[in-house]
PDB file of C-alpha atoms in Angstrom:
ATOM      1  CA  UNK V  24     -93.751 234.616 -96.492  1.00 98.00           C
ATOM      2  CA  UNK V  25     -94.465 232.995 -93.130  1.00 98.00           C
ATOM      3  CA  UNK V  26     -95.470 235.551 -90.517  1.00 98.00           C
ATOM      4  CA  UNK V  27     -96.184 234.924 -86.843  1.00 98.00           C
ATOM      5  CA  UNK V  28     -98.353 237.289 -84.821  1.00 99.00           C
ATOM      6  CA  UNK V  29     -99.088 237.629 -81.134  1.00 98.00           C
ATOM      7  CA  UNK V  30    -100.518 240.072 -78.637  1.00 98.00           C
ATOM      8  CA  UNK V  31    -101.284 240.571 -74.995  1.00 98.00           C
ATOM      9  CA  UNK V  32    -104.755 241.341 -73.626  1.00 97.00           C
ATOM     10  CA  UNK V  33    -104.409 245.029 -74.542  1.00 97.00           C
ATOM     11  CA  UNK V  34    -104.390 244.412 -78.279  1.00 98.00           C
ATOM     12  CA  UNK V  35    -106.647 241.440 -79.088  1.00 98.00           C
ATOM     13  CA  UNK V  36    -108.983 243.571 -81.210  1.00 97.00           C
ATOM     14  CA  UNK V  37    -106.058 245.131 -83.092  1.00 98.00           C
ATOM     15  CA  UNK V  38    -104.583 241.679 -83.727  1.00 98.00           C
ATOM     16  CA  UNK V  39    -107.875 240.488 -85.210  1.00 98.00           C
ATOM     17  CA  UNK V  40    -107.966 243.572 -87.444  1.00 98.00           C
ATOM     18  CA  UNK V  41    -104.346 243.071 -88.542  1.00 98.00           C
ATOM     19  CA  UNK V  42    -105.052 239.427 -89.395  1.00 98.00           C
ATOM     20  CA  UNK V  43    -107.850 240.563 -91.742  1.00 98.00           C
ATOM     21  CA  UNK V  44    -105.377 242.861 -93.514  1.00 98.00           C
ATOM     22  CA  UNK V  45    -102.810 240.062 -93.784  1.00 98.00           C
ATOM     23  CA  UNK V  46    -105.484 237.821 -95.335  1.00 98.00           C
ATOM     24  CA  UNK V  47    -105.446 240.194 -98.343  1.00 97.00           C
ATOM     25  CA  UNK V  48    -102.041 238.740 -99.293  1.00 98.00           C
ATOM     26  CA  UNK V  49    -102.164 235.278-100.841  1.00 97.00           C
ATOM     27  CA  UNK V  50     -98.427 234.780-100.367  1.00 97.00           C
ATOM     28  CA  UNK V  51     -98.466 235.372 -96.594  1.00 98.00           C
ATOM     29  CA  UNK V  52     -99.144 232.491 -94.217  1.00 98.00           C
ATOM     30  CA  UNK V  53    -100.032 233.683 -90.724  1.00 98.00           C
ATOM     31  CA  UNK V  54     -99.571 231.810 -87.458  1.00 98.00           C
ATOM     32  CA  UNK V  55    -101.336 233.312 -84.438  1.00 98.00           C
ATOM     33  CA  UNK V  56     -99.695 232.439 -81.102  1.00 98.00           C
ATOM     34  CA  UNK V  57    -102.269 234.268 -78.963  1.00 96.00           C
ATOM     35  CA  UNK V  58    -103.574 235.619 -76.793  1.00 98.00           C
ATOM     36  CA  UNK V  59    -107.155 235.173 -77.890  1.00 97.00           C
ATOM     37  CA  UNK V  60    -109.215 236.983 -75.258  1.00 96.00           C
ATOM     38  CA  UNK V  61    -109.080 239.825 -72.759  1.00 94.00           C
ATOM     39  CA  UNK V  62    -107.670 237.783 -69.884  1.00 97.00           C
ATOM     40  CA  UNK V  63    -104.438 239.278 -68.600  1.00 97.00           C
ATOM     41  CA  UNK V  64    -101.185 237.807 -69.944  1.00 97.00           C
ATOM     42  CA  UNK V  65     -97.593 238.998 -69.731  1.00 98.00           C
ATOM     43  CA  UNK V  66     -96.332 240.591 -72.948  1.00 98.00           C
ATOM     44  CA  UNK V  67     -92.757 239.250 -72.556  1.00 98.00           C
ATOM     45  CA  UNK V  68     -94.184 235.731 -72.926  1.00 98.00           C
ATOM     46  CA  UNK V  69     -95.905 236.676 -76.192  1.00 98.00           C
ATOM     47  CA  UNK V  70     -92.781 238.447 -77.483  1.00 98.00           C
ATOM     48  CA  UNK V  71     -90.754 235.318 -76.740  1.00 98.00           C
ATOM     49  CA  UNK V  72     -93.198 233.090 -78.655  1.00 98.00           C
ATOM     50  CA  UNK V  73     -93.244 235.320 -81.732  1.00 98.00           C
ATOM     51  CA  UNK V  74     -89.584 236.273 -81.762  1.00 98.00           C
ATOM     52  CA  UNK V  75     -88.380 232.765 -81.047  1.00 98.00           C
ATOM     53  CA  UNK V  76     -89.987 231.626 -84.288  1.00 98.00           C
ATOM     54  CA  UNK V  77     -88.494 234.536 -86.238  1.00 98.00           C
ATOM     55  CA  UNK V  78     -85.017 234.151 -84.730  1.00 98.00           C
ATOM     56  CA  UNK V  79     -84.969 230.396 -85.411  1.00 98.00           C
ATOM     57  CA  UNK V  80     -86.049 230.861 -89.029  1.00 98.00           C
ATOM     58  CA  UNK V  81     -89.361 229.087 -88.497  1.00 98.00           C
ATOM     59  CA  UNK V  82     -91.021 232.365 -89.543  1.00 98.00           C
ATOM     60  CA  UNK V  83     -89.758 235.109 -91.846  1.00 98.00           C
ATOM     61  CA  UNK V  84     -91.213 238.009 -89.882  1.00 98.00           C
ATOM     62  CA  UNK V  85     -93.356 238.727 -86.867  1.00 99.00           C
ATOM     63  CA  UNK V  86     -95.872 241.204 -85.535  1.00 99.00           C
ATOM     64  CA  UNK V  87     -96.196 241.871 -81.803  1.00 99.00           C
ATOM     65  CA  UNK V  88     -98.904 243.958 -80.169  1.00 98.00           C
ATOM     66  CA  UNK V  89     -99.649 245.198 -76.677  1.00 98.00           C
ATOM     67  CA  UNK V  90    -101.505 248.176 -75.245  1.00 97.00           C
ATOM     68  CA  UNK V  91     -98.897 250.771 -76.235  1.00 98.00           C
ATOM     69  CA  UNK V  92     -96.474 248.627 -78.238  1.00 98.00           C
ATOM     70  CA  UNK V  93     -93.695 249.809 -75.928  1.00 98.00           C
ATOM     71  CA  UNK V  94     -93.329 246.894 -73.547  1.00 98.00           C
ATOM     72  CA  UNK V  95     -93.637 244.207 -76.169  1.00 98.00           C
ATOM     73  CA  UNK V  96     -91.165 245.955 -78.492  1.00 98.00           C
ATOM     74  CA  UNK V  97     -88.620 246.212 -75.695  1.00 98.00           C
ATOM     75  CA  UNK V  98     -89.130 242.529 -74.841  1.00 98.00           C
ATOM     76  CA  UNK V  99     -88.902 241.554 -78.519  1.00 98.00           C
ATOM     77  CA  UNK V 100     -85.572 243.310 -78.921  1.00 98.00           C
ATOM     78  CA  UNK V 101     -84.126 241.236 -76.063  1.00 97.00           C
ATOM     79  CA  UNK V 102     -84.333 238.133 -78.290  1.00 98.00           C
ATOM     80  CA  UNK V 103     -81.065 237.613 -80.150  1.00 97.00           C
ATOM     81  CA  UNK V 104     -81.440 238.281 -83.866  1.00 98.00           C
ATOM     82  CA  UNK V 105     -84.555 240.419 -83.584  1.00 98.00           C
ATOM     83  CA  UNK V 106     -84.870 243.928 -84.936  1.00 98.00           C
ATOM     84  CA  UNK V 107     -88.303 245.018 -83.713  1.00 98.00           C
ATOM     85  CA  UNK V 108     -89.616 248.403 -84.780  1.00 98.00           C
ATOM     86  CA  UNK V 109     -92.418 250.172 -82.942  1.00 98.00           C
ATOM     87  CA  UNK V 110     -94.366 251.934 -85.691  1.00 98.00           C
ATOM     88  CA  UNK V 111     -97.444 254.093 -85.448  1.00 97.00           C
ATOM     89  CA  UNK V 112     -97.152 255.733 -88.867  1.00 98.00           C
ATOM     90  CA  UNK V 113     -96.580 254.560 -92.445  1.00 98.00           C
ATOM     91  CA  UNK V 114     -93.287 256.423 -92.941  1.00 98.00           C
ATOM     92  CA  UNK V 115     -91.685 254.736 -89.916  1.00 98.00           C
ATOM     93  CA  UNK V 116     -92.951 251.357 -91.088  1.00 98.00           C
ATOM     94  CA  UNK V 117     -91.423 251.853 -94.535  1.00 98.00           C
ATOM     95  CA  UNK V 118     -88.094 253.067 -93.147  1.00 98.00           C
ATOM     96  CA  UNK V 119     -87.959 250.219 -90.620  1.00 98.00           C
ATOM     97  CA  UNK V 120     -87.909 247.804 -93.550  1.00 98.00           C
ATOM     98  CA  UNK V 121     -85.906 249.791 -96.147  1.00 98.00           C
ATOM     99  CA  UNK V 122     -83.164 251.017 -93.828  1.00 98.00           C
ATOM    100  CA  UNK V 123     -83.241 248.719 -90.777  1.00 98.00           C
ATOM    101  CA  UNK V 124     -84.489 245.422 -92.249  1.00 98.00           C
ATOM    102  CA  UNK V 125     -86.821 245.122 -89.253  1.00 98.00           C
ATOM    103  CA  UNK V 126     -88.002 241.546 -88.886  1.00 98.00           C
ATOM    104  CA  UNK V 127     -90.646 242.318 -86.261  1.00 99.00           C
ATOM    105  CA  UNK V 128     -93.284 245.054 -86.303  1.00 99.00           C
ATOM    106  CA  UNK V 129     -94.691 246.304 -82.986  1.00 98.00           C
ATOM    107  CA  UNK V 130     -97.826 248.400 -82.525  1.00 98.00           C
ATOM    108  CA  UNK V 131    -100.057 249.483 -79.655  1.00 98.00           C
ATOM    109  CA  UNK V 132    -103.709 248.472 -79.551  1.00 97.00           C
ATOM    110  CA  UNK V 133    -104.636 251.373 -77.293  1.00 97.00           C
ATOM    111  CA  UNK V 134    -102.852 254.090 -79.264  1.00 96.00           C
ATOM    112  CA  UNK V 135    -103.527 253.353 -82.937  1.00 96.00           C
ATOM    113  CA  UNK V 136    -106.745 252.903 -84.840  1.00 95.00           C
ATOM    114  CA  UNK V 137    -107.587 249.966 -87.073  1.00 96.00           C
ATOM    115  CA  UNK V 138    -107.382 252.057 -90.262  1.00 96.00           C
ATOM    116  CA  UNK V 139    -103.880 253.425 -89.709  1.00 97.00           C
ATOM    117  CA  UNK V 140    -102.712 250.033 -88.387  1.00 98.00           C
ATOM    118  CA  UNK V 141    -103.901 248.391 -91.591  1.00 98.00           C
ATOM    119  CA  UNK V 142    -101.961 250.837 -93.747  1.00 98.00           C
ATOM    120  CA  UNK V 143     -98.851 250.358 -91.625  1.00 98.00           C
ATOM    121  CA  UNK V 144     -99.084 246.582 -91.972  1.00 98.00           C
ATOM    122  CA  UNK V 145     -99.616 246.763 -95.739  1.00 98.00           C
ATOM    123  CA  UNK V 146     -96.525 248.921 -96.169  1.00 98.00           C
ATOM    124  CA  UNK V 147     -94.433 246.887 -93.737  1.00 98.00           C
ATOM    125  CA  UNK V 148     -95.113 243.524 -95.378  1.00 98.00           C
ATOM    126  CA  UNK V 149     -94.579 244.828 -98.923  1.00 98.00           C
ATOM    127  CA  UNK V 150     -91.418 246.880 -98.348  1.00 98.00           C
ATOM    128  CA  UNK V 151     -88.080 245.205 -98.951  1.00 98.00           C
ATOM    129  CA  UNK V 152     -84.722 246.009 -97.405  1.00 98.00           C
ATOM    130  CA  UNK V 153     -82.747 248.353 -99.669  1.00 98.00           C
ATOM    131  CA  UNK V 154     -79.468 246.392 -99.351  1.00 97.00           C
ATOM    132  CA  UNK V 155     -77.566 249.678 -99.586  1.00 97.00           C
ATOM    133  CA  UNK V 156     -74.091 249.312 -98.122  1.00 98.00           C
ATOM    134  CA  UNK V 157     -74.544 252.093 -95.565  1.00 97.00           C
ATOM    135  CA  UNK V 158     -77.700 250.490 -94.188  1.00 98.00           C
ATOM    136  CA  UNK V 159     -76.187 247.007 -94.076  1.00 97.00           C
ATOM    137  CA  UNK V 160     -73.132 248.390 -92.287  1.00 98.00           C
ATOM    138  CA  UNK V 161     -75.339 249.974 -89.637  1.00 97.00           C
ATOM    139  CA  UNK V 162     -77.386 246.815 -89.190  1.00 97.00           C
ATOM    140  CA  UNK V 163     -74.191 244.796 -88.774  1.00 97.00           C
ATOM    141  CA  UNK V 164     -73.061 247.218 -86.068  1.00 97.00           C
ATOM    142  CA  UNK V 165     -76.457 247.005 -84.309  1.00 96.00           C
ATOM    143  CA  UNK V 166     -76.445 243.235 -84.344  1.00 96.00           C
ATOM    144  CA  UNK V 167     -72.841 243.125 -83.080  1.00 96.00           C
ATOM    145  CA  UNK V 168     -74.049 244.858 -79.912  1.00 95.00           C
ATOM    146  CA  UNK V 169     -75.771 241.597 -78.936  1.00 92.00           C
ATOM    147  CA  UNK V 170     -72.381 239.968 -78.508  1.00 89.00           C
ATOM    148  CA  UNK V 171     -70.821 242.631 -76.255  1.00 88.00           C
TER     149      UNK V 171
END
C-alpha cells in the first residue's frame, strides 16, 4: 500500500508519531508531504497535496492532521473522490473503513494522544472495506453528491 501523509503546524509531533507506527508495516510505503516544523501553514494546502495524490491514484490512502482534525478533514472532503473520516477512537476508525471505505484518515494533534492515535492508525490501515451491498449503495450515493 502507498500512503501519503501531511499535517499543518498544529500536528507535526503527531505526524512523526504516526510515521513510526506506519513503519511497523513492511507493506506500507509512506510519502510525507509536510509540513516539517512549527512554522504556520494553511491546512487546506496540505489537504490538497495529500488528497490530490489519493484522488489521482498515485497513493492508495492518505492521512491528514491538523490541530483538531476538523479543518483539514473538511478541506480534504472538498477534493473530488475523497472520503475523509475524522477519527479519535478505534471504533470510528474501523467503521470508517468497513462501512464507508474511507480513503483518508484525519486526526487532531491537539486533541488526541500518541498512544490512542497509534491504535487508530493500526486499525485503519489493516481494516478492509466490507463490500456489503448496503454499504456500497450508500457510498455510491455519497459520491454522487459531488456531481450535483
